[in-house]
Tab-separated table of C-alpha atoms and ligand atoms in Angstrom:
chain	number	residue	atom	x	y	z
A	273	MET	CA	225.504	52.713	-15.030
A	274	LYS	CA	223.139	55.005	-13.120
A	275	LYS	CA	224.855	57.278	-10.756
A	276	LYS	CA	223.755	56.839	-7.081
A	277	MET	CA	222.340	60.023	-5.912
A	278	LYS	CA	223.202	61.463	-2.380
A	279	PRO	CA	220.468	61.310	0.140
A	280	GLU	CA	220.123	65.249	0.162
A	281	SER	CA	219.162	65.131	-3.573
A	282	LEU	CA	216.388	62.489	-2.939
A	283	MET	CA	214.726	64.058	0.088
A	284	MET	CA	212.138	66.029	-2.229
A	285	SER	CA	211.070	62.912	-4.240
A	286	TYR	CA	211.948	59.544	-2.939
A	287	GLY	CA	209.084	57.092	-2.326
A	288	TYR	CA	206.398	59.543	-3.454
A	289	LYS	CA	204.337	59.131	-6.762
A	290	PRO	CA	202.500	62.489	-7.681
A	291	GLU	CA	200.114	60.356	-9.998
A	292	LEU	CA	198.565	58.865	-6.967
A	293	SER	CA	197.878	62.393	-5.433
A	294	GLU	CA	196.238	64.358	-8.294
A	295	GLY	CA	199.732	65.617	-9.274
A	296	SER	CA	200.415	67.346	-6.126
A	297	ILE	CA	204.210	68.069	-6.188
A	298	LYS	CA	204.258	67.554	-2.281
A	299	CYS	CA	202.977	64.531	-0.446
A	300	PRO	CA	199.701	65.764	1.133
A	301	ILE	CA	198.789	64.965	4.580
A	302	PHE	CA	196.622	61.831	4.511
A	303	GLN	CA	194.624	62.780	7.328
A	304	THR	CA	192.442	59.466	7.438
A	305	SER	CA	192.017	56.678	9.971
A	306	THR	CA	191.178	53.993	7.498
A	307	PHE	CA	191.504	53.210	3.622
A	308	VAL	CA	188.851	51.939	1.359
A	309	PHE	CA	189.388	48.325	-0.039
A	310	LYS	CA	188.494	47.976	-3.720
A	311	SER	CA	187.105	44.440	-2.988
A	312	ALA	CA	186.881	42.039	-0.081
A	313	GLU	CA	189.521	39.868	-1.807
A	314	GLU	CA	191.992	42.886	-1.795
A	315	GLY	CA	191.333	43.547	1.820
A	316	LYS	CA	192.092	39.940	2.741
A	317	GLY	CA	195.261	40.100	0.815
A	318	PHE	CA	196.413	43.213	2.575
A	319	PHE	CA	195.835	41.652	5.927
A	320	GLU	CA	197.744	38.583	4.969
A	321	VAL	CA	200.780	40.669	3.972
A	322	ALA	CA	200.602	43.086	6.861
A	323	TYR	CA	200.253	40.443	9.529
A	324	GLY	CA	202.877	38.261	8.022
A	325	LEU	CA	200.497	35.299	7.154
A	326	ARG	CA	202.342	35.112	3.650
A	327	GLU	CA	205.203	36.600	1.827
A	328	LYS	CA	204.454	39.285	-0.813
A	329	ASN	CA	203.999	38.218	-4.390
A	330	LYS	CA	206.438	39.606	-6.833
A	331	GLY	CA	205.865	43.416	-7.229
A	332	GLU	CA	203.088	43.410	-4.674
A	333	GLU	CA	203.080	46.516	-2.381
A	334	THR	CA	201.826	46.399	1.054
A	335	GLY	CA	198.341	47.687	0.762
A	336	LEU	CA	197.083	50.689	3.103
A	337	ILE	CA	194.631	49.436	5.733
A	338	TYR	CA	194.378	51.564	8.712
A	339	SER	CA	196.555	54.456	10.078
A	340	ARG	CA	197.842	52.535	13.135
A	341	ILE	CA	199.407	50.009	10.815
A	342	ASN	CA	200.442	52.180	7.764
A	343	ASN	CA	199.817	55.496	6.200
A	344	PRO	CA	201.462	57.132	3.159
A	345	ASP	CA	203.114	60.100	4.942
A	346	ILE	CA	204.588	57.536	7.435
A	347	GLU	CA	205.622	54.986	4.810
A	348	ILE	CA	207.312	57.636	2.711
A	349	LEU	CA	208.983	59.344	5.741
A	350	GLU	CA	210.469	55.932	6.659
A	351	ALA	CA	211.648	55.310	3.230
A	352	ARG	CA	213.684	58.571	3.044
A	353	LEU	CA	215.082	58.086	6.709
A	354	THR	CA	216.676	54.804	5.492
A	355	LEU	CA	218.796	56.609	2.797
A	356	TRP	CA	221.019	58.612	5.207
A	357	GLU	CA	222.298	55.315	6.960
A	358	GLU	CA	221.675	52.873	4.076
A	359	ALA	CA	219.413	50.994	6.482
A	360	GLU	CA	216.996	48.378	5.201
A	361	ASP	CA	214.072	49.638	6.999
A	362	CYS	CA	212.728	52.204	9.446
A	363	ALA	CA	209.876	52.693	11.905
A	364	VAL	CA	208.793	56.119	12.972
A	365	PHE	CA	206.966	56.987	16.390
A	366	GLU	CA	205.100	59.905	17.925
A	367	SER	CA	208.286	60.611	20.185
A	368	GLY	CA	211.824	59.555	20.709
A	369	MET	CA	210.763	57.905	24.017
A	370	ALA	CA	208.187	55.876	22.123
A	371	ALA	CA	210.913	54.501	19.814
A	372	ILE	CA	213.291	53.953	22.495
A	373	SER	CA	210.742	52.157	24.906
A	374	THR	CA	209.291	50.074	22.128
A	375	VAL	CA	212.632	48.715	21.061
A	376	LEU	CA	213.685	47.874	24.695
A	377	LEU	CA	210.293	46.239	25.362
A	378	GLU	CA	210.647	44.155	21.985
A	379	PHE	CA	214.111	42.751	22.534
A	380	LEU	CA	214.013	42.152	26.347
A	381	LYS	CA	211.857	39.897	28.455
A	382	PRO	CA	211.950	39.157	32.283
A	383	GLY	CA	215.179	37.730	33.495
A	384	ASP	CA	217.230	39.246	30.704
A	385	LEU	CA	220.176	41.592	31.410
A	386	LEU	CA	220.561	44.953	29.489
A	387	LEU	CA	223.939	46.555	29.316
A	388	PHE	CA	223.990	50.284	28.894
A	389	SER	CA	226.322	53.338	28.790
A	390	SER	CA	226.076	56.037	31.314
A	391	PRO	CA	225.137	58.785	31.292
A	392	LEU	CA	221.996	58.544	29.080
A	393	TYR	CA	219.311	60.978	28.140
A	394	GLY	CA	217.196	61.337	31.219
A	395	GLY	CA	213.958	59.802	29.839
A	396	SER	CA	215.927	56.643	28.590
A	397	ASP	CA	217.700	56.547	31.984
A	398	HIS	CA	214.287	56.666	33.856
A	399	PHE	CA	212.763	53.988	31.474
A	400	ILE	CA	215.588	51.585	31.988
A	401	LYS	CA	216.186	51.993	35.780
A	402	LYS	CA	212.514	52.461	37.023
A	403	ILE	CA	210.411	50.737	34.476
A	404	LEU	CA	212.180	47.827	32.968
A	405	THR	CA	213.242	46.752	36.348
A	406	LYS	CA	209.605	46.407	37.439
A	407	PHE	CA	209.289	43.617	34.823
A	408	ASN	CA	212.278	41.805	36.321
A	409	ILE	CA	214.701	42.959	33.655
A	410	HIS	CA	218.217	43.320	35.055
A	411	VAL	CA	220.208	46.485	34.158
A	412	LEU	CA	223.880	47.167	34.439
A	413	ASP	CA	225.720	50.448	33.286
A	414	PHE	CA	229.188	50.992	32.323
A	415	LYS	CA	230.894	54.499	32.106
A	416	VAL	CA	232.721	56.517	29.621
A	417	GLY	CA	236.281	55.721	29.546
A	418	GLN	CA	235.815	52.148	30.505
A	419	SER	CA	237.790	49.756	28.193
A	420	LYS	CA	236.285	46.719	26.272
A	421	ASP	CA	237.966	44.306	28.629
A	422	GLU	CA	236.863	46.072	31.819
A	423	ILE	CA	233.160	46.183	30.533
A	424	ILE	CA	233.413	42.382	29.712
A	425	LYS	CA	234.797	41.796	33.115
A	426	LEU	CA	231.946	43.754	34.684
A	427	VAL	CA	229.317	41.746	32.707
A	428	ASN	CA	231.052	38.524	33.964
A	429	GLN	CA	231.182	39.673	37.460
A	430	SER	CA	227.513	40.381	37.588
A	431	GLY	CA	226.932	36.683	37.365
A	432	LEU	CA	224.320	37.460	34.607
A	433	ALA	CA	226.496	37.134	31.571
A	434	ASP	CA	224.288	34.306	30.156
A	435	ASN	CA	221.205	36.532	30.349
A	436	LEU	CA	222.805	39.436	28.428
A	437	ALA	CA	220.271	40.248	25.666
A	438	MET	CA	221.001	43.802	24.575
A	439	ILE	CA	223.554	46.712	24.735
A	440	TYR	CA	222.185	49.951	24.530
A	441	ILE	CA	224.451	53.119	24.185
A	442	GLU	CA	224.127	56.696	23.612
A	443	THR	CA	227.239	58.707	22.079
A	444	PRO	CA	228.256	61.434	22.287
A	445	ALA	CA	226.929	61.603	25.857
A	446	ASN	CA	224.644	64.620	26.780
A	447	PRO	CA	225.667	67.305	27.877
A	448	THR	CA	229.443	66.624	28.134
A	449	ASN	CA	230.185	65.249	24.519
A	450	HIS	CA	231.919	62.243	26.017
A	451	LEU	CA	232.192	59.453	23.612
A	452	ILE	CA	231.423	55.641	23.553
A	453	ASP	CA	233.091	53.429	21.053
A	454	ILE	CA	230.403	52.037	18.793
A	455	GLU	CA	232.657	49.280	17.283
A	456	GLY	CA	234.098	48.371	20.646
A	457	SER	CA	230.485	47.931	21.937
A	458	LYS	CA	229.668	45.678	18.927
A	459	GLU	CA	232.732	43.645	19.841
A	460	ILE	CA	231.410	43.135	23.408
A	461	ALA	CA	228.022	42.160	21.914
A	462	GLN	CA	229.598	39.436	19.700
A	463	HIS	CA	231.780	38.218	22.700
A	464	PHE	CA	228.607	37.371	24.672
A	465	SER	CA	226.532	36.299	21.639
A	466	LYS	CA	225.947	32.455	20.897
A	467	PRO	CA	225.047	30.585	17.844
A	468	ASP	CA	221.388	30.522	19.004
A	469	LYS	CA	221.291	33.932	20.616
A	470	GLU	CA	222.606	37.174	19.102
A	471	ILE	CA	223.051	40.059	21.305
A	472	TYR	CA	221.958	43.366	19.576
A	473	LEU	CA	223.573	46.739	19.865
A	474	ALA	CA	221.250	49.766	19.977
A	475	VAL	CA	222.623	53.288	19.671
A	476	ASP	CA	220.898	56.478	20.282
A	477	ASN	CA	222.201	58.841	17.676
A	478	THR	CA	220.101	61.915	18.367
A	479	TYR	CA	223.007	63.802	19.430
A	480	LEU	CA	224.864	63.759	16.031
A	481	GLY	CA	221.825	62.954	13.931
A	482	PRO	CA	221.799	61.169	10.672
A	483	ILE	CA	224.396	63.280	9.019
A	484	TRP	CA	227.226	63.323	11.416
A	485	GLN	CA	227.525	59.808	12.538
A	486	HIS	CA	226.324	56.483	10.958
A	487	PRO	CA	226.187	53.853	13.870
A	488	MET	CA	225.014	50.962	11.363
A	489	LYS	CA	228.241	51.354	9.400
A	490	LEU	CA	230.123	50.946	12.715
A	491	GLY	CA	228.139	47.586	13.602
A	492	ALA	CA	224.910	48.926	15.296
A	493	ASP	CA	221.985	46.641	14.850
A	494	LEU	CA	219.417	49.334	15.703
A	495	VAL	CA	219.744	53.151	15.452
A	496	LEU	CA	217.393	55.293	17.419
A	497	TYR	CA	216.438	59.032	17.140
A	498	SER	CA	214.430	61.586	18.825
A	499	ALA	CA	213.294	63.034	15.519
A	500	THR	CA	212.171	66.045	17.612
A	501	LYS	CA	215.863	67.244	17.563
A	502	TYR	CA	217.809	67.579	14.327
A	503	ILE	CA	215.414	65.593	12.105
A	504	GLY	CA	212.487	67.758	12.894
A	505	GLY	CA	214.777	70.647	13.401
A	506	HIS	CA	212.315	73.660	14.014
A	507	SER	CA	211.149	73.020	17.584
A	508	ASP	CA	207.622	72.319	16.236
A	509	VAL	CA	207.288	68.587	16.599
A	510	ILE	CA	207.771	65.713	18.829
A	511	ALA	CA	208.735	62.467	16.965
A	512	GLY	CA	211.011	59.322	17.061
A	513	ALA	CA	212.509	56.799	14.563
A	514	CYS	CA	214.359	53.425	14.573
A	515	LEU	CA	216.457	52.087	11.788
A	516	GLY	CA	217.711	48.599	11.426
A	517	ASN	CA	217.500	45.582	9.059
A	518	LYS	CA	214.175	44.169	7.707
A	519	ALA	CA	213.912	41.378	10.289
A	520	LEU	CA	214.572	43.751	13.202
A	521	ILE	CA	212.291	46.471	12.041
A	522	LYS	CA	209.579	43.983	11.297
A	523	ARG	CA	209.558	43.049	15.190
A	524	VAL	CA	209.492	46.702	16.168
A	525	LYS	CA	206.739	47.635	13.883
A	526	GLY	CA	204.811	44.584	15.274
A	527	LEU	CA	204.948	45.983	18.741
A	528	ARG	CA	204.288	49.393	17.573
A	529	THR	CA	200.992	48.267	16.137
A	530	PHE	CA	199.918	46.833	19.294
A	531	LEU	CA	201.197	49.783	21.611
A	532	GLY	CA	199.804	52.108	19.295
A	533	ASN	CA	202.541	54.680	19.418
A	534	MET	CA	203.072	55.241	15.658
A	535	ALA	CA	203.527	58.864	14.442
A	536	SER	CA	200.490	60.651	13.035
A	537	PRO	CA	200.019	61.612	9.459
A	538	ASN	CA	200.442	65.338	10.278
A	539	THR	CA	203.801	64.330	12.206
A	540	GLY	CA	204.924	62.428	9.143
A	541	TRP	CA	204.086	65.279	6.748
A	542	LEU	CA	205.896	67.836	8.886
A	543	LEU	CA	209.041	65.609	9.068
A	544	LEU	CA	209.064	65.182	5.356
A	545	ARG	CA	209.246	68.930	5.051
A	546	SER	CA	212.138	68.883	7.510
A	547	LEU	CA	214.058	66.215	5.977
A	548	GLU	CA	214.265	68.345	2.693
A	549	THR	CA	216.610	70.770	4.410
A	550	LEU	CA	218.323	68.450	6.979
A	551	LYS	CA	221.665	68.503	5.048
A	552	VAL	CA	221.842	72.352	4.664
A	553	ARG	CA	220.644	72.851	8.328
A	554	MET	CA	223.159	70.683	9.859
A	555	ASP	CA	225.898	71.966	7.594
A	556	ALA	CA	225.144	75.489	8.726
A	557	ILE	CA	224.901	74.349	12.399
A	558	ALA	CA	228.362	72.488	12.262
A	559	PHE	CA	230.056	75.547	10.616
A	560	ASN	CA	228.690	77.864	13.356
A	561	ALA	CA	229.550	75.424	16.362
A	562	ASP	CA	233.055	75.474	15.231
A	563	LYS	CA	233.151	79.361	15.186
A	564	VAL	CA	231.223	79.536	18.536
A	565	ALA	CA	233.563	76.960	20.275
A	566	ALA	CA	236.718	78.972	19.062
A	567	PHE	CA	235.176	82.050	20.693
A	568	LEU	CA	234.372	80.424	23.832
A	569	ASN	CA	237.891	78.644	23.964
A	570	LYS	CA	239.539	82.025	24.245
A	571	HIS	CA	237.067	83.790	26.612
A	572	GLN	CA	238.334	84.915	29.976
A	573	ALA	CA	235.053	84.224	31.774
A	574	VAL	CA	234.939	80.598	30.539
A	575	GLU	CA	236.702	77.813	32.336
A	576	LYS	CA	236.326	74.720	30.288
A	577	VAL	CA	234.672	73.989	26.942
A	578	TYR	CA	233.142	70.592	26.036
A	579	PHE	CA	233.232	70.138	22.419
A	580	LEU	CA	234.270	67.377	20.024
A	581	GLY	CA	236.637	69.840	18.139
A	582	ASN	CA	238.537	70.433	21.258
A	583	LEU	CA	239.816	66.795	21.367
A	584	THR	CA	243.446	66.267	20.743
A	585	GLU	CA	246.003	63.495	20.710
A	586	LYS	CA	246.477	64.044	24.558
A	587	ASP	CA	242.834	63.077	25.203
A	588	GLY	CA	243.889	59.607	24.052
A	589	GLU	CA	241.060	57.223	23.157
A	590	GLN	CA	238.421	59.863	23.092
A	591	PHE	CA	240.305	61.580	20.320
A	592	HIS	CA	240.707	58.276	18.340
A	593	ILE	CA	236.987	57.517	18.809
A	594	ARG	CA	236.084	61.090	17.521
A	595	ASN	CA	238.061	60.360	14.375
A	596	ARG	CA	236.671	56.923	13.792
A	597	GLN	CA	232.907	57.682	14.177
A	598	CYS	CA	232.056	61.435	14.081
A	599	LEU	CA	232.073	63.172	10.857
A	600	THR	CA	231.988	66.661	12.171
A	601	ASN	CA	232.217	68.280	15.738
A	602	GLY	CA	228.556	68.407	15.750
A	603	GLY	CA	226.341	71.433	17.056
A	604	MET	CA	226.398	71.038	20.776
A	605	ILE	CA	228.704	72.853	23.045
A	606	SER	CA	228.759	72.837	26.807
A	607	PHE	CA	230.893	75.202	28.822
A	608	ASP	CA	231.877	76.102	32.395
A	609	VAL	CA	231.729	79.679	33.470
A	610	LYS	CA	233.944	80.899	36.116
A	611	GLY	CA	231.951	80.758	39.322
A	612	GLY	CA	228.806	78.501	40.051
A	613	GLU	CA	225.024	78.502	39.634
A	614	LYS	CA	224.704	82.329	40.224
A	615	GLU	CA	227.067	83.152	37.351
A	616	ALA	CA	225.637	80.633	34.978
A	617	PHE	CA	222.084	81.859	35.499
A	618	LYS	CA	223.276	85.398	35.031
A	619	VAL	CA	224.688	84.497	31.647
A	620	LEU	CA	221.570	82.595	30.739
A	621	ASN	CA	219.203	85.332	31.737
A	622	ALA	CA	221.341	87.904	29.881
A	623	LEU	CA	221.013	86.091	26.450
A	624	LYS	CA	218.870	87.786	23.891
A	625	LEU	CA	219.044	86.010	20.622
A	626	ILE	CA	219.559	82.554	22.004
A	627	LYS	CA	216.531	81.158	23.716
A	628	LEU	CA	216.684	79.668	27.181
A	629	ALA	CA	214.981	76.360	26.615
A	630	VAL	CA	215.851	72.658	26.743
A	631	SER	CA	215.777	70.329	23.602
A	632	LEU	CA	218.416	70.600	20.783
A	633	GLY	CA	219.087	70.574	17.098
A	634	SER	CA	216.684	73.209	16.076
A	635	THR	CA	217.166	76.121	13.718
A	636	GLU	CA	217.287	78.530	16.542
A	637	SER	CA	220.026	78.473	19.013
A	638	LEU	CA	219.084	77.322	22.594
A	639	ALA	CA	220.792	77.399	26.052
A	640	GLU	CA	220.056	75.727	29.342
A	641	HIS	CA	221.546	74.603	32.625
A	642	PRO	CA	221.915	70.856	32.715
A	643	ALA	CA	222.560	70.540	36.399
A	644	THR	CA	219.216	72.090	37.349
A	645	MET	CA	217.259	71.414	34.120
A	646	THR	CA	217.745	68.487	31.814
A	647	HIS	CA	219.830	66.495	34.314
A	648	SER	CA	218.198	67.637	37.555
A	649	ASP	CA	216.998	63.922	38.152
A	650	VAL	CA	220.623	62.566	37.906
A	651	ASP	CA	222.209	61.496	41.377
A	652	LEU	CA	224.289	64.345	42.653
A	653	GLN	CA	227.457	62.222	42.993
A	654	LEU	CA	227.227	60.851	39.505
A	655	LYS	CA	226.661	64.438	38.313
A	656	GLN	CA	229.995	65.426	39.861
A	657	GLU	CA	231.685	62.443	38.499
A	658	LEU	CA	230.432	63.332	34.820
A	659	SER	CA	231.361	66.984	35.384
A	660	ILE	CA	227.798	68.208	35.180
A	661	THR	CA	228.225	70.931	37.686
A	662	GLU	CA	226.469	74.180	38.634
A	663	LYS	CA	228.835	76.243	36.392
A	664	MET	CA	227.959	74.295	33.117
A	665	ILE	CA	225.851	75.819	30.311
A	666	ARG	CA	224.686	73.759	27.402
A	667	LEU	CA	224.447	75.317	24.079
A	668	SER	CA	222.528	73.973	20.986
A	669	VAL	CA	223.861	76.033	18.099
A	670	GLY	CA	221.477	77.159	15.459
A	671	VAL	CA	221.477	78.370	11.852
A	672	GLU	CA	221.674	81.943	12.582
A	673	ASN	CA	224.706	84.251	11.429
A	674	TYR	CA	227.501	83.006	13.636
A	675	GLU	CA	228.672	86.478	14.396
A	676	ASP	CA	225.404	87.329	15.811
A	677	ILE	CA	225.538	84.049	17.997
A	678	ILE	CA	228.919	84.997	19.169
A	679	HIS	CA	227.886	88.474	19.809
A	680	ASP	CA	224.909	87.434	21.912
A	681	ILE	CA	227.206	85.177	24.107
A	682	SER	CA	229.755	87.832	24.481
A	683	GLN	CA	227.364	90.450	25.703
A	684	ALA	CA	225.936	87.828	28.189
A	685	LEU	CA	229.392	86.950	29.536
A	686	ASP	CA	230.065	90.550	29.899
A	687	ILE	CA	227.488	90.717	32.624
A	688	LEU	CA	230.039	88.758	34.627
A	689	LYS	CA	232.882	91.234	34.186
A	690	THR	CA	230.640	94.317	35.151
A	691	ASN	CA	229.460	92.500	38.303
A	692	LYS	CA	232.863	91.696	39.401
A	693	LYS	CA	233.924	95.380	39.077
A	694	ARG	CA	231.132	96.434	41.403
A	695	ASN	CA	231.833	93.893	44.122
B	229	PLP	C1	215.211	64.217	23.334
B	229	PLP	C2	215.961	63.046	23.497
B	229	PLP	C3	215.322	61.751	23.598
B	229	PLP	C4	213.714	61.637	23.846
B	229	PLP	O1	213.220	62.031	22.604
B	229	PLP	P1	211.663	62.788	22.683
B	229	PLP	O2	211.364	62.960	21.180
B	229	PLP	O3	211.607	63.907	23.575
B	229	PLP	O4	210.703	61.602	23.197
B	229	PLP	C5	216.047	60.618	23.608
B	229	PLP	N1	217.391	60.707	23.501
B	229	PLP	C6	217.973	61.807	23.317
B	229	PLP	C7	219.441	61.680	23.200
B	229	PLP	C8	217.292	63.023	23.344
B	229	PLP	O5	218.093	64.250	23.136
């Protein structure tokens, strides 16, 4: 029997045929808007398949038509992205927000109810609360720590249980690393599903990426990524992806064709390059993050560290969810310095190796101040409830030598010490 290879072994070759590209070892950038048909009959056949007018004949491949519908860089990228989670199909987009908004628009219609976890990435939060509601879509959020029964009760009390159409979650939550139970969320979806109406569970898996958490294996119907983060991984491209079964991705790609928010050939090519090192980059990042968290945990100027690796038995359900669904502690660490915004800013301004920027999952380490940057739009009371306070710094650990990352944080935290002496 042929041994099944690991995804990281297939990232250099899967889905690409060099003989179709003059023997080029790498997939070239197919920078073209349209594709020449060999005959009118062939063009007719390609359209019949692409628009679902008939099923593919045995051995027939979907023909290339026009780069808003398909393009080799995009198709090969989609094929490779399915491997990490053993998904049937994938659709890539020009941004994470394009993937998220397209999925929500495809699976929701006026009158429907969307149940979602809070907090969410700011852009998703805005799209759900400010844009979906303009189309008379009802939205209802639940918080980290609420049990399955409490959430079911919440939906029933809304009076809109019959209208529930989708559950959308993001876990771990940004920037606190709080966890939402994926299997539990699927059970809620099943609880409200009816024979003629399945309620889908969509999971934004950006924070742990395709290596460290596999939501589809835990019951998710759709998995979403900002491919800008770990998948792209070099802070040089904006992109998104959605994974799911063939039937659901067919719907997602259908709307993508008409919104026109597919990824460009150049984006596809850049991400193909990034995928070749996804596993080694993420391994290095997870290794470094454990070391950096251990350093922060012991530091006198640090009040609290928010890191998956810090969860223990006494954290109860959070600890158990961590063990069930996360394969590593990830690469994101938030920590509170002793003090407030002034102290946090001093530390951020003193960093030398670590760059002061939002975004995450890149080769270089990044630091930012959630309360005034990524989460500045979040309601103040909710920010306090979620522990997103002025003393918090969020770190995205990179692939540098961990001793250099720690040295940089250490010298930046020293600023607080010298200031104290002078006061
Ligand atoms: C960045 C991010 C997004 C949005 O992705 P873009 O590529 O910036 O459009 C969505 N969800 C999460 C969790 C993110 O971190």
